Short mmCIF file of C-alpha atoms in Angstrom, two decimals:
data_model
loop_
_atom_site.label_atom_id
_atom_site.label_comp_id
_atom_site.label_asym_id
_atom_site.label_seq_id
_atom_site.Cartn_x
_atom_site.Cartn_y
_atom_site.Cartn_z
CA UNK A 563 19.06 22.36 7.40
CA UNK A 564 16.34 20.17 5.86
CA UNK A 565 15.74 16.70 7.27
CA UNK A 566 13.57 13.71 6.46
CA UNK A 567 11.18 14.98 9.12
CA UNK A 568 10.82 18.41 7.49
CA UNK A 569 12.15 21.78 8.56
CA UNK A 570 14.45 22.49 11.48
CA UNK A 571 15.41 25.67 13.26
CA UNK A 572 12.90 28.45 13.89
CA UNK A 573 10.77 27.18 11.00
CA UNK A 574 10.13 23.76 12.57
CA UNK A 575 6.37 23.50 13.11
CA UNK A 576 4.19 21.32 15.30
CA UNK A 577 3.88 19.04 12.28
CA UNK A 578 7.64 18.72 12.01
CA UNK A 579 7.88 17.81 15.70
CA UNK A 580 5.17 15.17 15.31
CA UNK A 581 7.03 13.66 12.37
CA UNK A 582 10.23 13.51 14.40
CA UNK A 583 8.41 11.64 17.15
CA UNK A 584 6.59 9.30 14.74
CA UNK A 585 9.81 8.44 12.92
CA UNK A 586 11.65 7.78 16.19
CA UNK A 587 14.33 10.37 15.44
CA UNK A 588 13.49 12.43 18.50
CA UNK A 589 11.19 11.16 21.23
CA UNK A 590 11.85 13.50 24.17
CA UNK A 591 11.57 17.25 24.59
CA UNK A 592 15.32 17.50 24.94
CA UNK A 593 15.94 15.52 21.77
CA UNK A 594 13.49 17.73 19.87
CA UNK A 595 15.33 20.83 21.06
CA UNK A 596 18.63 19.34 19.96
CA UNK A 597 17.44 18.27 16.49
CA UNK A 598 15.46 21.40 15.66
CA UNK A 599 17.43 24.07 17.51
CA UNK A 600 14.20 25.43 19.00
CA UNK A 601 14.13 26.77 22.54
CA UNK A 602 12.60 24.75 25.35
CA UNK A 603 9.64 27.14 25.55
CA UNK A 604 8.95 27.00 21.81
CA UNK A 605 9.11 23.20 21.75
CA UNK A 606 6.69 23.14 24.68
CA UNK A 607 4.24 25.49 22.92
CA UNK A 608 4.26 23.48 19.71
CA UNK A 609 3.92 20.17 21.50
CA UNK A 610 0.99 21.54 23.47
CA UNK A 611 -1.00 21.90 20.24
CA UNK A 612 -0.42 18.21 19.50
CA UNK A 613 -1.47 17.20 23.01
CA UNK A 614 -4.66 19.26 22.71
CA UNK A 615 -5.46 17.60 19.39
CA UNK A 616 -5.03 14.18 21.01
CA UNK A 617 -2.27 13.18 18.61
CA UNK A 618 0.55 12.95 21.11
CA UNK A 619 0.90 11.40 24.56
CA UNK A 620 3.56 10.98 27.19
CA UNK A 621 5.10 7.57 27.67
CA UNK A 622 7.39 6.13 30.29
CA UNK A 623 10.16 8.16 31.87
CA UNK A 624 13.65 7.23 30.77
CA UNK A 625 16.90 7.13 32.75
CA UNK A 626 18.60 10.29 33.94
CA UNK A 627 21.39 10.94 31.45
CA UNK A 628 23.31 13.56 33.40
CA UNK A 629 25.79 12.45 36.12
CA UNK A 630 24.61 15.49 38.09
CA UNK A 631 21.15 13.99 38.39
CA UNK A 632 17.92 15.82 37.62
CA UNK A 633 14.52 14.80 36.39
CA UNK A 634 14.28 11.79 34.03
CA UNK A 635 13.30 12.46 30.42
CA UNK A 636 9.68 11.62 29.62
CA UNK A 637 9.25 9.92 26.26
CA UNK A 638 6.76 11.20 23.70
CA UNK A 639 4.59 8.86 21.64
CA UNK A 640 2.22 9.19 18.72
CA UNK A 641 -1.24 8.46 20.15
CA UNK A 642 -2.84 6.08 17.67
CA UNK A 643 -6.06 5.75 19.69
CA UNK A 644 -7.63 9.02 18.52
CA UNK A 645 -8.71 7.77 15.08
CA UNK A 646 -8.97 4.77 12.77
CA UNK A 647 -8.53 4.22 9.02
CA UNK A 648 -10.77 2.32 6.62
CA UNK A 649 -9.11 0.43 3.75
CA UNK A 650 -10.16 -1.80 0.88
CA UNK A 651 -8.36 -3.84 -1.76
CA UNK A 652 -10.24 -4.65 -4.97
CA UNK A 653 -9.45 -7.56 -7.25
CA UNK A 654 -11.37 -8.57 -10.35
CA UNK A 655 -13.75 -10.98 -8.61
CA UNK A 656 -13.38 -10.36 -4.89
CA UNK A 657 -12.39 -7.70 -2.40
CA UNK A 658 -11.14 -7.25 1.15
CA UNK A 659 -11.90 -4.38 3.51
CA UNK A 660 -10.66 -3.54 7.00
CA UNK A 661 -10.57 -1.14 9.89
CA UNK A 662 -6.98 -0.36 10.90
CA UNK A 663 -5.41 1.58 13.72
CA UNK A 664 -3.15 4.49 12.82
CA UNK A 665 -0.15 2.24 13.41
CA UNK A 666 -1.44 -0.49 11.09
CA UNK A 667 -3.03 -2.91 13.54
CA UNK A 668 -5.94 -4.77 11.94
CA UNK A 669 -9.06 -4.21 14.07
CA UNK A 670 -11.71 -5.83 11.84
CA UNK A 671 -11.68 -7.40 8.38
CA UNK A 672 -14.11 -8.69 5.76
CA UNK A 673 -13.52 -10.54 2.49
CA UNK A 674 -16.14 -11.42 -0.07
CA UNK A 675 -17.16 -11.70 -3.68
CA UNK A 676 -17.30 -8.37 -5.51
CA UNK A 677 -17.15 -8.28 -9.31
CA UNK A 678 -15.23 -5.29 -10.57
CA UNK A 679 -16.94 -5.61 -13.96
CA UNK A 680 -20.23 -4.57 -12.32
CA UNK A 681 -18.87 -1.05 -12.44
CA UNK A 682 -17.72 1.59 -9.98
CA UNK A 683 -21.12 2.79 -8.79
CA UNK A 684 -22.24 -0.64 -7.59
CA UNK A 685 -18.85 -1.78 -6.28
CA UNK A 686 -18.08 1.39 -4.33
CA UNK A 687 -21.62 1.50 -2.98
CA UNK A 688 -21.18 -2.01 -1.62
CA UNK A 689 -17.86 -1.03 -0.04
CA UNK A 690 -19.70 1.72 1.84
CA UNK A 691 -22.00 -0.93 3.34
CA UNK A 692 -19.02 -3.12 4.26
CA UNK A 693 -17.34 -0.19 5.98
CA UNK A 694 -20.39 0.52 8.14
CA UNK A 695 -20.59 -3.13 9.23
CA UNK A 696 -16.85 -3.31 9.91
CA UNK A 697 -16.91 -0.23 12.15
CA UNK A 698 -19.65 -1.81 14.23
CA UNK A 699 -17.68 -5.06 14.40
CA UNK A 700 -14.54 -3.20 15.49
CA UNK A 701 -16.42 -1.20 18.11
CA UNK A 702 -15.56 2.19 16.60
CA UNK A 703 -17.79 5.10 15.69
CA UNK A 704 -17.89 6.45 12.14
CA UNK A 705 -16.79 9.88 13.36
CA UNK A 706 -13.50 8.31 14.50
CA UNK A 707 -12.55 7.57 10.87
CA UNK A 708 -9.91 10.01 9.64
CA UNK A 709 -9.53 8.68 6.09
CA UNK A 710 -10.13 5.88 3.59
CA UNK A 711 -7.52 4.12 1.44
CA UNK A 712 -8.43 2.08 -1.64
CA UNK A 713 -6.27 -0.27 -3.73
CA UNK A 714 -7.42 -0.99 -7.29
CA UNK A 715 -6.04 -3.30 -10.02
CA UNK A 716 -5.21 -0.61 -12.54
CA UNK A 717 -3.01 2.45 -13.13
CA UNK A 718 -4.04 5.45 -11.01
CA UNK A 719 -3.38 9.15 -11.43
CA UNK A 720 -2.44 9.94 -7.83
CA UNK A 721 -3.39 13.60 -8.23
CA UNK A 722 -7.02 12.86 -9.12
CA UNK A 723 -7.47 9.35 -7.71
CA UNK A 724 -8.93 8.23 -11.07
CA UNK A 725 -7.87 5.11 -12.92
CA UNK A 726 -6.40 5.66 -16.37
CA UNK A 727 -7.31 3.21 -19.15
CA UNK A 728 -7.40 0.14 -16.86
CA UNK A 729 -7.35 -3.08 -18.96
CA UNK A 730 -9.19 -5.23 -16.40
CA UNK A 731 -11.57 -2.61 -14.97
CA UNK A 732 -14.29 -2.04 -17.62
CA UNK A 733 -16.30 1.11 -17.00
CA UNK A 734 -13.87 2.61 -14.49
CA UNK A 735 -11.71 4.75 -16.79
CA UNK A 736 -11.70 8.34 -15.50
CA UNK A 737 -14.44 7.66 -12.96
CA UNK A 738 -14.58 9.85 -9.83
CA UNK A 739 -13.73 7.09 -7.34
CA UNK A 740 -13.02 9.49 -4.48
CA UNK A 741 -16.38 11.22 -4.81
CA UNK A 742 -18.42 8.02 -5.06
CA UNK A 743 -16.68 6.29 -2.16
CA UNK A 744 -17.08 9.42 -0.04
CA UNK A 745 -20.83 9.41 -0.73
CA UNK A 746 -21.08 5.68 -0.04
CA UNK A 747 -19.33 6.14 3.31
CA UNK A 748 -21.56 9.03 4.40
CA UNK A 749 -24.75 7.33 3.14
CA UNK A 750 -24.11 4.13 5.09
CA UNK A 751 -22.63 5.64 8.26
CA UNK A 752 -24.21 9.09 8.53
CA UNK A 753 -20.77 10.55 9.26
CA UNK A 754 -19.15 13.57 7.66
CA UNK A 755 -16.97 13.11 4.59
CA UNK A 756 -13.34 12.10 5.11
CA UNK A 757 -10.36 12.14 2.72
CA UNK A 758 -10.25 9.24 0.25
CA UNK A 759 -6.95 8.17 -1.32
CA UNK A 760 -6.65 5.71 -4.22
CA UNK A 761 -3.63 3.90 -5.64
CA UNK A 762 -2.68 0.85 -7.66
CA UNK A 763 -2.86 -2.43 -5.75
CA UNK A 764 0.71 -3.51 -6.51
CA UNK A 765 1.98 -0.12 -5.34
CA UNK A 766 0.17 -0.42 -2.03
CA UNK A 767 1.15 -4.05 -1.54
CA UNK A 768 4.78 -3.06 -2.08
CA UNK A 769 4.43 -0.15 0.34
CA UNK A 770 2.86 -2.32 3.02
CA UNK A 771 5.41 -5.11 2.65
CA UNK A 772 8.42 -2.78 2.54
CA UNK A 773 7.37 -0.80 5.61
CA UNK A 774 6.53 -3.81 7.76
CA UNK A 775 9.13 -6.36 6.68
CA UNK A 776 11.97 -4.55 4.90
CA UNK A 777 12.13 -0.97 6.26
CA UNK A 778 15.87 -0.70 5.64
CA UNK A 779 15.64 -1.70 1.96
CA UNK A 780 16.10 1.47 -0.10
CA UNK A 781 15.05 -0.14 -3.39
CA UNK A 782 12.18 -2.64 -3.15
CA UNK A 783 10.17 -4.27 -5.95
CA UNK A 784 6.99 -6.33 -5.57
CA UNK A 785 5.45 -8.21 -8.49
CA UNK A 786 1.82 -9.23 -8.16
CA UNK A 787 0.76 -12.08 -10.42
CA UNK A 788 -2.98 -12.72 -10.20
CA UNK A 789 -5.59 -12.23 -12.93
CA UNK A 790 -3.17 -9.64 -14.32
CA UNK A 791 0.47 -8.75 -13.64
CA UNK A 792 1.72 -5.53 -12.06
CA UNK A 793 4.67 -4.30 -10.07
CA UNK A 794 5.06 -1.86 -7.21
CA UNK A 795 8.34 -0.02 -6.63
CA UNK A 796 9.37 1.63 -3.36
CA UNK A 797 12.52 3.78 -3.52
CA UNK A 798 13.86 5.63 -0.51
CA UNK A 799 10.78 4.71 1.49
CA UNK A 800 8.35 6.25 -1.03
CA UNK A 801 6.24 4.71 -3.78
CA UNK A 802 7.63 5.41 -7.24
CA UNK A 803 4.64 6.07 -9.50
CA UNK A 804 6.16 7.65 -12.60
CA UNK A 805 4.73 10.73 -14.30
CA UNK A 806 1.04 9.81 -14.14
CA UNK A 807 0.81 6.54 -12.21
CA UNK A 808 1.93 4.20 -14.98
CA UNK A 809 5.16 2.93 -13.39
CA UNK A 810 5.31 -0.80 -12.74
CA UNK A 811 2.82 -1.86 -15.41
CA UNK A 812 5.07 -4.74 -16.50
CA UNK A 813 2.16 -6.94 -17.53
CA UNK A 814 2.04 -5.06 -20.83
CA UNK A 815 5.67 -5.47 -21.79
CA UNK A 816 5.80 -7.41 -25.07
CA UNK A 817 7.36 -10.87 -25.00
CA UNK A 818 8.27 -12.97 -28.09
CA UNK A 819 6.47 -16.07 -26.80
CA UNK A 820 3.14 -14.24 -26.79
CA UNK A 821 3.10 -12.98 -30.38
CA UNK A 822 -0.29 -14.59 -31.01
CA UNK A 823 -1.74 -14.06 -27.53
CA UNK A 824 -4.41 -11.36 -27.31
CA UNK A 825 -4.25 -9.35 -24.11
CA UNK A 826 -7.24 -7.73 -22.43
CA UNK A 827 -5.68 -4.35 -23.24
CA UNK A 828 -6.30 -5.11 -26.94
CA UNK A 829 -2.68 -5.73 -27.93
CA UNK A 830 -0.94 -8.96 -28.82
CA UNK A 831 2.11 -10.34 -27.04
CA UNK A 832 1.79 -8.79 -23.57
CA UNK A 833 3.40 -10.62 -20.67
CA UNK A 834 0.01 -10.78 -18.94
CA UNK A 835 -1.48 -12.57 -21.94
CA UNK A 836 0.91 -15.50 -21.49
CA UNK A 837 1.98 -15.54 -17.83
CA UNK A 838 -0.78 -14.11 -15.61
CA UNK A 839 -3.13 -16.15 -13.47
CA UNK A 840 -5.83 -15.46 -16.02
CA UNK A 841 -3.66 -16.78 -18.84
CA UNK A 842 -2.80 -19.94 -16.88
CA UNK A 843 -6.50 -20.42 -16.07
CA UNK A 844 -7.40 -20.23 -19.77
CA UNK A 845 -4.80 -22.82 -20.70
CA UNK A 846 -6.07 -25.13 -17.96
CA UNK A 847 -9.65 -24.65 -19.13
CA UNK A 848 -8.62 -25.63 -22.65
CA UNK A 849 -7.52 -28.99 -21.25
CA UNK A 850 -10.81 -29.51 -19.45
CA UNK A 851 -9.71 -28.32 -16.00
CA UNK A 852 -12.32 -25.95 -14.50
CA UNK A 853 -10.48 -22.66 -14.01
CA UNK A 854 -11.58 -19.11 -14.80
CA UNK A 855 -9.27 -16.83 -12.85
CA UNK A 856 -6.03 -16.53 -10.94
CA UNK A 857 -7.79 -17.47 -7.72
CA UNK A 858 -8.91 -20.76 -9.30
CA UNK A 859 -5.30 -21.46 -10.28
CA UNK A 860 -4.22 -20.68 -6.71
CA UNK A 861 -6.65 -23.27 -5.39
CA UNK A 862 -5.42 -25.87 -7.89
CA UNK A 863 -1.80 -25.19 -6.92
CA UNK A 864 -2.69 -25.54 -3.25
CA UNK A 865 -4.24 -28.94 -3.95
CA UNK A 866 -1.09 -30.13 -5.78
CA UNK A 867 -2.57 -30.23 -9.30
CA UNK A 868 0.36 -31.25 -11.55
CA UNK A 869 -0.94 -29.49 -14.68
CA UNK A 870 -1.38 -26.22 -12.80
CA UNK A 871 2.12 -26.54 -11.30
CA UNK A 872 3.71 -27.14 -14.71
CA UNK A 873 1.97 -24.12 -16.25
CA UNK A 874 2.78 -21.94 -13.24
CA UNK A 875 6.46 -22.79 -13.55
CA UNK A 876 6.37 -21.96 -17.26
CA UNK A 877 4.64 -18.65 -16.48
CA UNK A 878 7.32 -17.94 -13.88
CA UNK A 879 10.01 -18.36 -16.51
CA UNK A 880 8.31 -15.78 -18.75
CA UNK A 881 8.04 -13.34 -15.84
CA UNK A 882 11.63 -14.05 -14.75
CA UNK A 883 12.86 -13.17 -18.22
CA UNK A 884 11.21 -9.73 -17.97
CA UNK A 885 12.35 -9.28 -14.38
CA UNK A 886 15.97 -9.71 -15.45
CA UNK A 887 15.61 -6.33 -17.17
CA UNK A 888 13.73 -4.81 -14.23
CA UNK A 889 16.43 -5.92 -11.80
CA UNK A 890 19.22 -4.65 -14.04
CA UNK A 891 17.48 -1.28 -14.33
CA UNK A 892 16.49 -0.75 -10.68
CA UNK A 893 19.10 -2.83 -8.79
CA UNK A 894 16.70 -3.60 -5.89
CA UNK A 895 17.70 -5.25 -2.64
CA UNK A 896 14.45 -7.22 -2.43
CA UNK A 897 12.30 -8.68 -5.20
CA UNK A 898 9.04 -9.98 -3.77
CA UNK A 899 6.63 -12.24 -5.66
CA UNK A 900 3.00 -11.96 -4.55
CA UNK A 901 -0.48 -12.78 -5.77
CA UNK A 902 -2.36 -15.94 -6.72
CA UNK A 903 0.59 -17.64 -8.46
CA UNK A 904 3.17 -16.83 -5.77
CA UNK A 905 4.04 -20.40 -4.88
CA UNK A 906 6.96 -22.80 -5.25
CA UNK A 907 6.36 -23.69 -8.91
CA UNK A 908 6.07 -20.10 -10.12
CA UNK A 909 8.98 -18.89 -7.98
CA UNK A 910 11.17 -21.70 -9.32
CA UNK A 911 10.46 -20.56 -12.87
CA UNK A 912 11.20 -16.93 -12.02
CA UNK A 913 14.55 -17.78 -10.47
CA UNK A 914 15.59 -20.01 -13.40
CA UNK A 915 15.35 -17.20 -15.95
CA UNK A 916 16.15 -14.28 -13.69
CA UNK A 917 19.55 -15.60 -12.63
CA UNK A 918 20.27 -16.89 -16.12
CA UNK A 919 19.56 -13.60 -17.91
CA UNK A 920 20.50 -10.90 -15.40
CA UNK A 921 24.13 -9.88 -14.86
CA UNK A 922 25.66 -11.34 -11.69
CA UNK A 923 26.35 -7.78 -10.53
CA UNK A 924 22.60 -7.08 -10.50
CA UNK A 925 21.68 -10.12 -8.43
CA UNK A 926 24.69 -10.37 -6.10
CA UNK A 927 22.83 -8.66 -3.24
CA UNK A 928 19.27 -9.47 -4.29
CA UNK A 929 16.82 -11.39 -2.13
CA UNK A 930 13.99 -13.04 -4.08
CA UNK A 931 11.18 -13.72 -1.61
CA UNK A 932 7.44 -14.25 -1.37
CA UNK A 933 4.88 -12.12 0.41
CA UNK A 934 4.82 -11.98 4.21
CA UNK A 935 1.51 -10.17 4.60
CA UNK A 936 -0.29 -12.25 1.98
CA UNK A 937 -3.75 -11.01 1.05
CA UNK A 938 -3.56 -8.26 3.67
CA UNK A 939 -0.61 -6.46 2.06
CA UNK A 940 -2.79 -4.08 0.06
CA UNK A 941 -4.89 -3.23 3.12
CA UNK A 942 -1.81 -2.47 5.20
CA UNK A 943 -0.26 -0.39 2.43
CA UNK A 944 -3.49 1.56 1.89
CA UNK A 945 -3.66 2.35 5.59
CA UNK A 946 -0.05 3.52 5.65
CA UNK A 947 -0.72 5.73 2.61
CA UNK A 948 -3.61 7.46 4.40
CA UNK A 949 -1.67 7.98 7.63
CA UNK A 950 1.42 9.33 5.87
CA UNK A 951 -0.79 11.73 3.92
CA UNK A 952 -2.79 13.01 6.89
CA UNK A 953 0.14 13.33 9.28
CA UNK A 954 2.66 14.86 6.90
CA UNK A 955 4.05 18.04 8.55
CA UNK A 956 2.35 20.52 6.22
CA UNK A 957 -1.01 18.74 6.51
CA UNK A 958 -0.75 18.56 10.28
CA UNK A 959 -0.57 22.35 10.34
CA UNK A 960 -3.64 22.65 8.11
CA UNK A 961 -5.62 20.23 10.27
CA UNK A 962 -4.61 21.86 13.55
CA UNK A 963 -5.70 25.26 12.26
CA UNK A 964 -9.02 23.79 11.09
CA UNK A 965 -9.51 22.34 14.58
CA UNK A 966 -8.79 25.73 16.15
CA UNK A 967 -5.78 24.33 17.98
#
């Protein structure tokens, strides 16, 4: 019988056992025997490989379940101390990078200006330097890094890790991000190459937020409204990417109000052209208010600027109108608003149109909330993506064999 943790019965591998422990479904030898149907000896042999790799450890002994007495069951735990993950989240004008534990604990972090329009070679090279400095700050060696996760503001083909026709990433289309970031990491740290995974920023923000704050929500949508607009969708605990990474690109849905608004993608009438942080910044600039990006609008909203608040609420209404369709189509349990505009004014506008246009059936069990992780959501999601990739049952087997375990 197949389970979420992989195979059971005689086919259950060391990787399947590790997944059962990591997921909390079975955390003792006895529970692993019961779930998989493996003999005590076989479970012991397969666990021994995980102990030798340093991926599993014994925890505290539990109570004796049998009324006849006997030895207490010793719990098994995923040992997150054997490696760390590097992550980065790129926006159009700035970036964040971090060292994370395998369970998502932030060990060191850096944020700074980094212009995505300078191109992938320069930006990814700078990230390599940041990573080297962060490892030193966190007190970890470069050879402890097991993988790197990167969030980018554009559609990503998850098979290749390359962005596909990104409207706000000039010069990045089809670029070998994985290869360049691997070289940057090795050049600045002197360590061997590690796996590099790349995904859309809204996808990874949604993944991070859903896993940490809404793990029981089977249909979760996050909308990021910053310089552009994008959405991340998590269904059944997994990111929904579509055929080639284009799912969630709601910023390029056409809206009647934007018929004359030119979008950065080259089309007229896109939602992003009228309701993104960049669009609000342009309208503020036309009135003499110094604003050039979504982050500038965020700062104005934080200071209580009335003009920025009025435009943010109007932008929220445009987004809420589109989200009425999204909610009707996906029927999510949580709709999260994140990004530079995710404040009271924008959220008010979203709710006005969303509840007006969507059917009551679609919103009866919907929670409309704002981000809990804030600017760290993409970092957390990128770290989770790397860990889930590297410790998937089939990949565990490959790695154990490569280690000679």
